[in-house]
Amino acid sequence: MTNKALSSPRAPRARARARRRKMNKLPRGSRVLLDSTVSLDTLGRLTQALSVEEIAALSDDTFRNYLITYSYHLLDEQMRPYLGPNLSWVGFASWASELAGRCIRGEQFPLRAMMPAAIVSRVGRAVARGNQLVYADIAPVFRDFTHYMTRASEAERASVSKLAARGGNSLRDLVKEVLRLDPRPLREGGQALLCSAFEQYFIAAYERDPDARAERTFVANAAVGLHEQTRLDPMIDEMLSFQLVNRAARLALTPLFGLADLTRPARAKVSALGGAELMRRTVSRWPGLTETAELAEEARIFLRQVRDGRLAYAFSTRFVLALPLADDVFAVGKDVLPLDDGAMFPEHLRVFDTTDQHFRALLDDVLAWDRTPDSLAGSGASDWADLGDRLNFILDLFRSRQQNPALFANPLAQRVS
C-alpha cells in the first residue's frame, strides 16, 4: 500500500463503515441480554467478535458489562500458561465485574424495595462508569502482553528470559515498549504501577520455582489493584455518598456525641493509669465479655463515622457490599475467610522469603497497605470509600484466594446457561 493510499480521506471512512457492519451484526443488549435463553457460547462469540477497545466503547451499560466480564475471563485464560496455578488480576476482575453487573441491573440491593428508584439508578450508573473506565485502561495491556508472549520468536523468548532473570532497567524498557505504557506516576496521569506489575508478570512467566512465581504474581496483581482502586476512588465515593442520610443521622445522634465529650477526660485518666490494659486482660478471660467488648468497639466506630458524616459509607460497607467468588461470598465489612483447610494463605504465599532486593522493596511497598501482614484478622473494611480500607481487604483477598482453582471458572456460567 502506498503512502498516498494511507493518507487518503477514504481510508478512515472505509474503516468506519467496516466497524459499523461488524457492530450491526451484534444483537442489541435489550434483546439479547434480557432474554433468559441466551447461551454462554453466544456471549463468548460476541466477546470474541470485538476488540477490547470496541467492547469498552459500547454504549449499552448492561450489554457492555456482560462482554467485559466474559472478556476478563478470556484474558485470564490466556495468562494461565505463564502464571501456572496462580489467578491473575483479570481473573479476580471477572468476578468483580459480574458483581458490578448486578449493581448495574439493580439486583445487588438487599433493601431495594425501600430504596427510591433514583438512588438505585444513580448507583448503577456510577458502577457502570467505573466498570468501563477500568476495563478500557487495563484490559488492552493484558491483551498486548499475551499477544507478545504468544507471537514472540524463539530468539525473542530467549532474550526476554535473560532480561527477566536480570530484571532492572532493561526489563522495564521492554515493558514500556512492548505494552506502550506511560512510566509517569499515576498522580501525573501515568501508568508507573502497571509498569511495575507487568515487570513481575514477565518474570513470573519465566520463573520455575513455584514459591517465587506465586510471589511475583501476587505483587503484580496487587500493583494493578492499587492502580485500579486509585482511579476508581471518586466513583466509589459518589456511589456510596448519600448526604441527606448522613446529615439526618448526625443530627439525631448529637446528644450521644455530647455524652462522649463529657466522659473523654475520665476515659483518658483510666487509660493513663493502665486501666485499659487491665480491662483487656479481664475481658480475654471471659468469652461472653469478649463479644460484648467487640460490640462496644463496633458501636464506638459507628458513632465516630456518624459524627464524621459517613454513616451511608459505613452502612453500605457493613451490611450491603459483598463479593461473590465461586462458592464463597465475601462481605467486605468482615474479615476475609480462611481457606477450607483452616490456613490463611496457600502454601506458596505463606512466607515471603525473597532475597531479591528490588523485588523486596516492591513487596514491602505493597504490604504497607495491609494493616495486619501475614494475617486475615483485621482485613474487614469499615468504610469502603476509603482507599486504605479497600486495599487492606483486597490484598488479603488476593493473597488468600490466588490459587483457588474454583476461581478459574467463568463467573457468568452461574447466571447464563
Coordinates of N, CA and C in Angstrom, one line a residue, residues 25-193:
K25 N -24.0 -6.5 13.2 CA -24.3 -7.9 13.3 C -24.5 -8.3 14.7
L26 N -24.2 -7.5 15.7 CA -24.4 -7.8 17.1 C -25.8 -7.5 17.5
P27 N -26.5 -8.4 18.2 CA -27.8 -8.1 18.7 C -27.7 -7.0 19.8
R28 N -28.8 -6.2 19.9 CA -28.7 -5.2 21.0 C -28.9 -5.8 22.4
G29 N -28.3 -5.1 23.4 CA -28.3 -5.7 24.7 C -29.7 -5.9 25.2
S30 N -30.6 -4.9 24.8 CA -32.0 -5.0 25.3 C -32.7 -6.3 24.8
R31 N -32.2 -6.8 23.6 CA -32.8 -8.0 23.1 C -32.1 -9.3 23.6
V32 N -30.8 -9.3 23.5 CA -30.1 -10.5 23.9 C -30.0 -10.7 25.4
L33 N -29.6 -9.7 26.1 CA -29.2 -10.0 27.5 C -30.4 -10.0 28.4
L34 N -31.6 -9.5 28.0 CA -32.7 -9.7 28.8 C -33.5 -11.0 28.4
D35 N -33.0 -11.7 27.5 CA -33.6 -12.9 27.0 C -33.0 -14.1 27.8
S36 N -33.8 -14.8 28.6 CA -33.2 -15.8 29.5 C -32.7 -17.0 28.7
T37 N -32.9 -17.0 27.4 CA -32.4 -18.2 26.7 C -31.0 -18.0 26.1
V38 N -30.4 -16.8 26.3 CA -29.1 -16.5 25.7 C -28.1 -17.5 26.3
S39 N -27.2 -18.0 25.5 CA -26.3 -19.1 26.0 C -24.9 -18.4 26.2
L40 N -24.1 -19.2 27.0 CA -22.8 -18.7 27.3 C -21.9 -18.7 26.0
D41 N -22.2 -19.7 25.1 CA -21.5 -19.7 23.8 C -21.8 -18.4 23.0
T42 N -23.0 -18.0 23.1 CA -23.4 -16.8 22.3 C -22.6 -15.6 22.9
L43 N -22.5 -15.4 24.2 CA -21.8 -14.3 24.8 C -20.3 -14.5 24.4
G44 N -19.8 -15.7 24.4 CA -18.4 -15.9 24.0 C -18.1 -15.4 22.6
R45 N -19.0 -15.8 21.7 CA -18.8 -15.4 20.3 C -18.9 -13.8 20.1
L46 N -19.9 -13.2 20.9 CA -20.0 -11.8 20.8 C -18.7 -11.1 21.3
T47 N -18.2 -11.6 22.4 CA -17.0 -11.1 23.0 C -15.8 -11.2 22.1
Q48 N -15.6 -12.3 21.5 CA -14.5 -12.6 20.6 C -14.6 -11.8 19.2
A49 N -15.8 -11.4 18.9 CA -16.1 -10.7 17.7 C -15.5 -9.2 17.7
L50 N -15.3 -8.7 19.0 CA -14.9 -7.3 19.1 C -13.6 -7.3 19.8
S51 N -12.8 -6.2 19.5 CA -11.6 -5.9 20.3 C -11.9 -5.4 21.6
V52 N -11.0 -5.3 22.5 CA -11.2 -4.8 23.9 C -11.6 -3.3 23.7
E53 N -11.0 -2.6 22.8 CA -11.4 -1.2 22.6 C -12.8 -1.0 22.2
E54 N -13.3 -1.9 21.3 CA -14.7 -1.8 20.8 C -15.7 -2.2 21.9
I55 N -15.3 -3.2 22.7 CA -16.2 -3.5 23.9 C -16.3 -2.3 24.8
A56 N -15.1 -1.7 25.1 CA -15.1 -0.5 26.0 C -16.0 0.6 25.5
A57 N -16.1 0.7 24.2 CA -16.8 1.8 23.6 C -18.3 1.6 23.5
L58 N -18.8 0.4 23.8 CA -20.2 0.1 23.7 C -21.0 1.0 24.6
S59 N -22.2 1.5 24.1 CA -23.0 2.5 24.9 C -24.0 1.8 25.9
D60 N -24.4 0.6 25.6 CA -25.4 -0.1 26.5 C -24.7 -0.6 27.7
D61 N -25.0 -0.1 28.9 CA -24.2 -0.4 30.1 C -24.3 -1.9 30.4
T62 N -25.6 -2.5 30.3 CA -25.8 -3.9 30.7 C -25.0 -4.8 29.6
F63 N -25.2 -4.5 28.4 CA -24.6 -5.3 27.3 C -23.1 -5.2 27.4
R64 N -22.5 -4.0 27.6 CA -21.1 -3.8 27.8 C -20.6 -4.6 29.0
N65 N -21.3 -4.6 30.1 CA -20.8 -5.3 31.3 C -20.7 -6.8 31.1
Y66 N -21.7 -7.4 30.4 CA -21.6 -8.8 30.1 C -20.4 -9.2 29.3
L67 N -20.1 -8.3 28.3 CA -18.9 -8.6 27.5 C -17.6 -8.3 28.2
I68 N -17.6 -7.3 29.0 CA -16.4 -7.0 29.8 C -16.1 -8.2 30.8
T69 N -17.1 -8.7 31.4 CA -16.9 -9.9 32.3 C -16.4 -11.1 31.6
Y70 N -17.0 -11.4 30.4 CA -16.5 -12.5 29.7 C -15.1 -12.3 29.1
S71 N -14.8 -11.1 28.7 CA -13.5 -10.7 28.2 C -12.4 -10.9 29.3
Y72 N -12.7 -10.4 30.5 CA -11.8 -10.6 31.6 C -11.5 -12.1 31.8
H73 N -12.5 -12.9 31.7 CA -12.3 -14.4 31.9 C -11.4 -14.9 30.8
L74 N -11.6 -14.5 29.5 CA -10.8 -15.0 28.4 C -9.4 -14.5 28.6
L75 N -9.2 -13.3 29.0 CA -7.8 -12.8 29.2 C -7.1 -13.6 30.3
D76 N -7.8 -14.0 31.4 CA -7.2 -14.8 32.4 C -6.8 -16.1 31.9
E77 N -7.7 -16.7 31.0 CA -7.3 -18.0 30.4 C -6.0 -17.9 29.6
Q78 N -5.8 -16.7 28.9 CA -4.7 -16.5 28.1 C -3.4 -16.3 29.0
M79 N -3.6 -15.8 30.2 CA -2.5 -15.6 31.1 C -2.0 -16.9 31.8
R80 N -2.9 -17.9 31.8 CA -2.6 -19.1 32.6 C -1.4 -19.9 32.2
P81 N -1.0 -19.9 30.9 CA 0.2 -20.7 30.6 C 1.5 -20.0 31.2
Y82 N 1.4 -18.7 31.5 CA 2.6 -18.0 32.0 C 2.6 -17.9 33.5
L83 N 1.4 -18.1 34.2 CA 1.4 -18.0 35.7 C 1.1 -19.3 36.4
G84 N 0.9 -20.4 35.7 CA 0.6 -21.6 36.3 C -0.7 -21.6 37.1
P85 N -0.6 -22.1 38.4 CA -1.9 -22.2 39.2 C -2.3 -20.9 39.8
N86 N -1.7 -19.8 39.4 CA -2.0 -18.5 40.0 C -3.0 -17.7 39.2
L87 N -4.0 -17.2 39.9 CA -5.0 -16.4 39.2 C -4.4 -15.0 39.0
S88 N -4.6 -14.4 37.8 CA -4.1 -13.1 37.5 C -5.1 -12.1 38.0
W89 N -4.7 -10.8 37.9 CA -5.7 -9.7 38.2 C -6.9 -9.8 37.4
V90 N -6.8 -10.1 36.1 CA -8.1 -10.2 35.3 C -9.0 -11.3 35.7
G91 N -8.4 -12.4 36.3 CA -9.2 -13.4 36.8 C -10.1 -12.9 38.0
F92 N -9.5 -12.2 38.9 CA -10.3 -11.6 40.0 C -11.3 -10.5 39.4
A93 N -10.8 -9.8 38.4 CA -11.6 -8.8 37.8 C -12.9 -9.3 37.2
S94 N -12.8 -10.5 36.7 CA -14.0 -11.1 36.0 C -15.1 -11.3 37.1
W95 N -14.8 -11.7 38.3 CA -15.8 -11.9 39.4 C -16.3 -10.5 39.9
A96 N -15.4 -9.6 40.0 CA -15.8 -8.2 40.4 C -16.7 -7.6 39.4
S97 N -16.4 -7.8 38.1 CA -17.3 -7.3 37.0 C -18.6 -7.9 37.0
E98 N -18.7 -9.2 37.3 CA -20.0 -9.9 37.4 C -20.8 -9.3 38.5
L99 N -20.2 -8.9 39.7 CA -20.9 -8.2 40.8 C -21.3 -6.8 40.3
A100 N -20.4 -6.2 39.6 CA -20.8 -4.8 39.0 C -22.0 -4.9 38.2
G101 N -22.1 -6.0 37.4 CA -23.3 -6.2 36.5 C -24.6 -6.3 37.3
R102 N -24.5 -6.9 38.5 CA -25.7 -7.0 39.4 C -26.1 -5.6 39.8
C103 N -25.1 -4.8 40.2 CA -25.4 -3.4 40.6 C -26.0 -2.6 39.4
I104 N -25.4 -2.8 38.2 CA -25.9 -2.0 37.1 C -27.4 -2.4 36.8
R105 N -27.7 -3.7 36.9 CA -29.1 -4.1 36.7 C -30.0 -3.9 37.9
G106 N -29.5 -3.4 39.0 CA -30.3 -3.1 40.1 C -30.6 -4.3 41.0
E107 N -29.8 -5.3 40.9 CA -30.1 -6.5 41.6 C -29.3 -6.6 43.0
Q108 N -28.2 -5.9 43.2 CA -27.4 -6.1 44.3 C -27.8 -5.1 45.4
F109 N -29.1 -5.1 45.8 CA -29.6 -4.2 46.8 C -30.5 -4.9 47.7
P110 N -30.1 -5.3 48.9 CA -30.9 -6.1 49.8 C -32.2 -5.3 50.2
L111 N -32.1 -4.0 50.3 CA -33.2 -3.2 50.7 C -33.8 -2.4 49.5
R112 N -33.8 -3.1 48.3 CA -34.2 -2.4 47.1 C -35.6 -1.9 47.1
A113 N -36.5 -2.7 47.8 CA -37.9 -2.3 47.8 C -38.1 -1.0 48.6
M114 N -37.2 -0.7 49.5 CA -37.3 0.5 50.3 C -36.5 1.7 49.7
M115 N -35.7 1.4 48.7 CA -34.9 2.5 48.1 C -35.5 3.2 46.9
P116 N -35.5 4.5 46.9 CA -36.0 5.2 45.7 C -35.3 4.7 44.4
A117 N -36.1 4.7 43.4 CA -35.6 4.2 42.1 C -34.4 5.1 41.6
A118 N -34.5 6.4 42.0 CA -33.4 7.3 41.5 C -32.1 6.9 42.1
I119 N -32.1 6.5 43.4 CA -30.9 6.1 44.1 C -30.3 4.8 43.4
V120 N -31.2 3.8 43.2 CA -30.7 2.6 42.5 C -30.1 2.9 41.2
S121 N -30.8 3.8 40.4 CA -30.3 4.1 39.1 C -29.0 4.9 39.2
R122 N -28.8 5.8 40.2 CA -27.6 6.6 40.3 C -26.4 5.7 40.6
V123 N -26.6 4.7 41.5 CA -25.6 3.8 41.9 C -25.2 3.0 40.7
G124 N -26.2 2.5 40.0 CA -25.9 1.7 38.8 C -25.1 2.4 37.7
R125 N -25.4 3.7 37.5 CA -24.7 4.5 36.5 C -23.2 4.7 37.0
A126 N -23.0 4.9 38.3 CA -21.7 5.1 38.8 C -20.8 3.8 38.7
V127 N -21.5 2.7 39.0 CA -20.8 1.4 38.8 C -20.4 1.1 37.4
A128 N -21.4 1.4 36.5 CA -21.1 1.2 35.0 C -20.0 2.0 34.5
R129 N -19.9 3.3 35.0 CA -18.7 4.1 34.5 C -17.4 3.6 35.0
G130 N -17.4 3.1 36.3 CA -16.2 2.5 36.8 C -15.8 1.2 36.1
N131 N -16.8 0.4 35.8 CA -16.5 -0.9 35.1 C -15.9 -0.6 33.7
Q132 N -16.5 0.4 33.1 CA -16.0 0.8 31.7 C -14.6 1.4 31.8
L133 N -14.4 2.3 32.7 CA -13.1 3.0 32.9 C -11.9 2.0 33.1
V134 N -12.1 1.2 34.1 CA -11.1 0.2 34.5 C -10.8 -0.7 33.3
Y135 N -11.8 -1.2 32.7 CA -11.6 -2.2 31.5 C -10.9 -1.5 30.4
A136 N -11.3 -0.3 30.0 CA -10.6 0.5 28.9 C -9.2 0.8 29.2
D137 N -8.8 0.9 30.5 CA -7.5 1.3 30.9 C -6.6 0.1 31.0
I138 N -7.1 -1.1 31.5 CA -6.2 -2.2 31.9 C -6.3 -3.4 30.9
A139 N -7.5 -3.7 30.4 CA -7.6 -4.8 29.5 C -6.7 -4.8 28.3
P140 N -6.5 -3.7 27.6 CA -5.6 -3.6 26.5 C -4.2 -4.0 26.9
V141 N -3.7 -3.8 28.1 CA -2.4 -4.1 28.5 C -2.2 -5.6 28.6
F142 N -3.2 -6.2 29.2 CA -3.2 -7.7 29.3 C -3.2 -8.3 28.0
R143 N -4.1 -7.8 27.1 CA -4.2 -8.3 25.7 C -2.8 -8.2 25.0
D144 N -2.2 -7.0 25.1 CA -0.9 -6.8 24.5 C 0.2 -7.8 25.0
F145 N 0.2 -8.0 26.4 CA 1.1 -8.9 27.0 C 1.0 -10.3 26.4
T146 N -0.3 -10.8 26.4 CA -0.5 -12.2 25.9 C -0.2 -12.3 24.4
H147 N -0.5 -11.3 23.7 CA -0.1 -11.3 22.2 C 1.4 -11.4 22.0
Y148 N 2.1 -10.6 22.8 CA 3.6 -10.6 22.7 C 4.1 -11.9 23.0
M149 N 3.7 -12.5 24.1 CA 4.2 -13.8 24.6 C 3.9 -14.9 23.6
T150 N 2.7 -14.8 23.0 CA 2.3 -15.9 22.1 C 3.0 -15.8 20.8
R151 N 3.3 -14.6 20.3 CA 3.8 -14.4 19.0 C 5.4 -14.2 18.9
A152 N 6.0 -14.2 20.1 CA 7.4 -14.0 20.2 C 8.2 -15.2 19.5
S153 N 9.2 -14.9 18.8 CA 10.1 -15.9 18.2 C 10.9 -16.6 19.3
E154 N 11.6 -17.7 19.0 CA 12.4 -18.3 19.9 C 13.5 -17.4 20.4
A155 N 14.1 -16.7 19.5 CA 15.2 -15.7 19.8 C 14.7 -14.7 20.8
E156 N 13.4 -14.1 20.5 CA 12.9 -13.1 21.4 C 12.5 -13.7 22.8
R157 N 12.1 -14.9 22.8 CA 11.8 -15.6 24.1 C 13.0 -15.7 24.9
A158 N 14.1 -16.1 24.3 CA 15.4 -16.3 25.0 C 15.9 -15.0 25.5
S159 N 15.7 -13.9 24.7 CA 16.1 -12.6 25.1 C 15.3 -12.1 26.3
V160 N 14.0 -12.3 26.3 CA 13.2 -11.9 27.4 C 13.5 -12.7 28.6
S161 N 13.7 -14.0 28.4 CA 14.1 -14.8 29.6 C 15.3 -14.3 30.3
K162 N 16.3 -13.9 29.6 CA 17.5 -13.3 30.2 C 17.2 -12.0 30.9
L163 N 16.4 -11.2 30.2 CA 16.0 -9.9 30.9 C 15.2 -10.1 32.2
A164 N 14.3 -11.1 32.1 CA 13.5 -11.4 33.3 C 14.4 -11.9 34.4
A165 N 15.4 -12.7 34.1 CA 16.3 -13.2 35.1 C 17.2 -12.1 35.8
R166 N 17.5 -11.1 34.9 CA 18.3 -9.9 35.4 C 17.5 -8.9 36.1
G167 N 16.3 -8.6 35.5 CA 15.4 -7.5 36.0 C 16.1 -6.2 35.7
G168 N 15.7 -5.2 36.4 CA 16.4 -3.9 36.2 C 15.8 -3.0 35.1
N169 N 16.6 -2.0 34.7 CA 16.1 -1.1 33.7 C 15.8 -1.7 32.3
S170 N 16.6 -2.7 31.9 CA 16.4 -3.3 30.6 C 15.0 -3.9 30.5
L171 N 14.6 -4.6 31.5 CA 13.3 -5.2 31.5 C 12.2 -4.1 31.5
R172 N 12.4 -3.1 32.3 CA 11.4 -2.0 32.4 C 11.3 -1.4 31.0
D173 N 12.4 -1.1 30.3 CA 12.3 -0.6 29.0 C 11.5 -1.5 28.0
L174 N 11.7 -2.8 28.1 CA 11.0 -3.7 27.3 C 9.5 -3.6 27.6
V175 N 9.1 -3.6 28.9 CA 7.7 -3.5 29.2 C 7.1 -2.2 28.7
K176 N 7.8 -1.1 28.8 CA 7.3 0.2 28.3 C 7.1 0.1 26.8
E177 N 8.0 -0.5 26.1 CA 8.0 -0.5 24.6 C 6.9 -1.5 24.1
V178 N 6.9 -2.7 24.6 CA 6.0 -3.7 24.1 C 4.6 -3.4 24.5
L179 N 4.3 -2.9 25.7 CA 3.0 -2.7 26.2 C 2.5 -1.2 26.1
R180 N 3.4 -0.4 25.6 CA 3.1 1.0 25.3 C 2.5 1.7 26.6
L181 N 3.3 1.6 27.6 CA 2.9 2.1 28.9 C 3.6 3.5 29.2
D182 N 2.9 4.3 29.9 CA 3.4 5.6 30.3 C 4.1 5.5 31.7
P183 N 5.4 5.6 31.8 CA 6.1 5.4 33.1 C 5.9 6.4 34.1
R184 N 5.2 7.5 33.8 CA 5.0 8.5 34.9 C 4.1 8.0 36.0
P185 N 4.2 8.6 37.2 CA 3.4 8.2 38.3 C 1.9 8.4 38.0
L186 N 1.0 7.7 38.7 CA -0.4 7.8 38.4 C -0.9 9.1 38.7
R187 N -0.4 9.8 39.7 CA -0.9 11.2 40.0 C -0.6 12.2 38.9
E188 N 0.3 11.8 38.0 CA 0.5 12.7 36.8 C -0.1 12.1 35.6
G189 N -1.0 11.2 35.8 CA -1.7 10.6 34.6 C -1.0 9.4 34.0
G190 N 0.1 8.9 34.6 CA 0.9 7.8 34.1 C 0.5 6.5 34.5
Q191 N 1.3 5.5 34.2 CA 1.0 4.1 34.5 C 2.2 3.4 35.1
A192 N 2.8 4.1 36.0 CA 4.0 3.5 36.6 C 3.7 2.2 37.4
L193 N 2.5 2.1 38.0 CA 2.2 0.9 38.7 C 2.0 -0.2 37.8

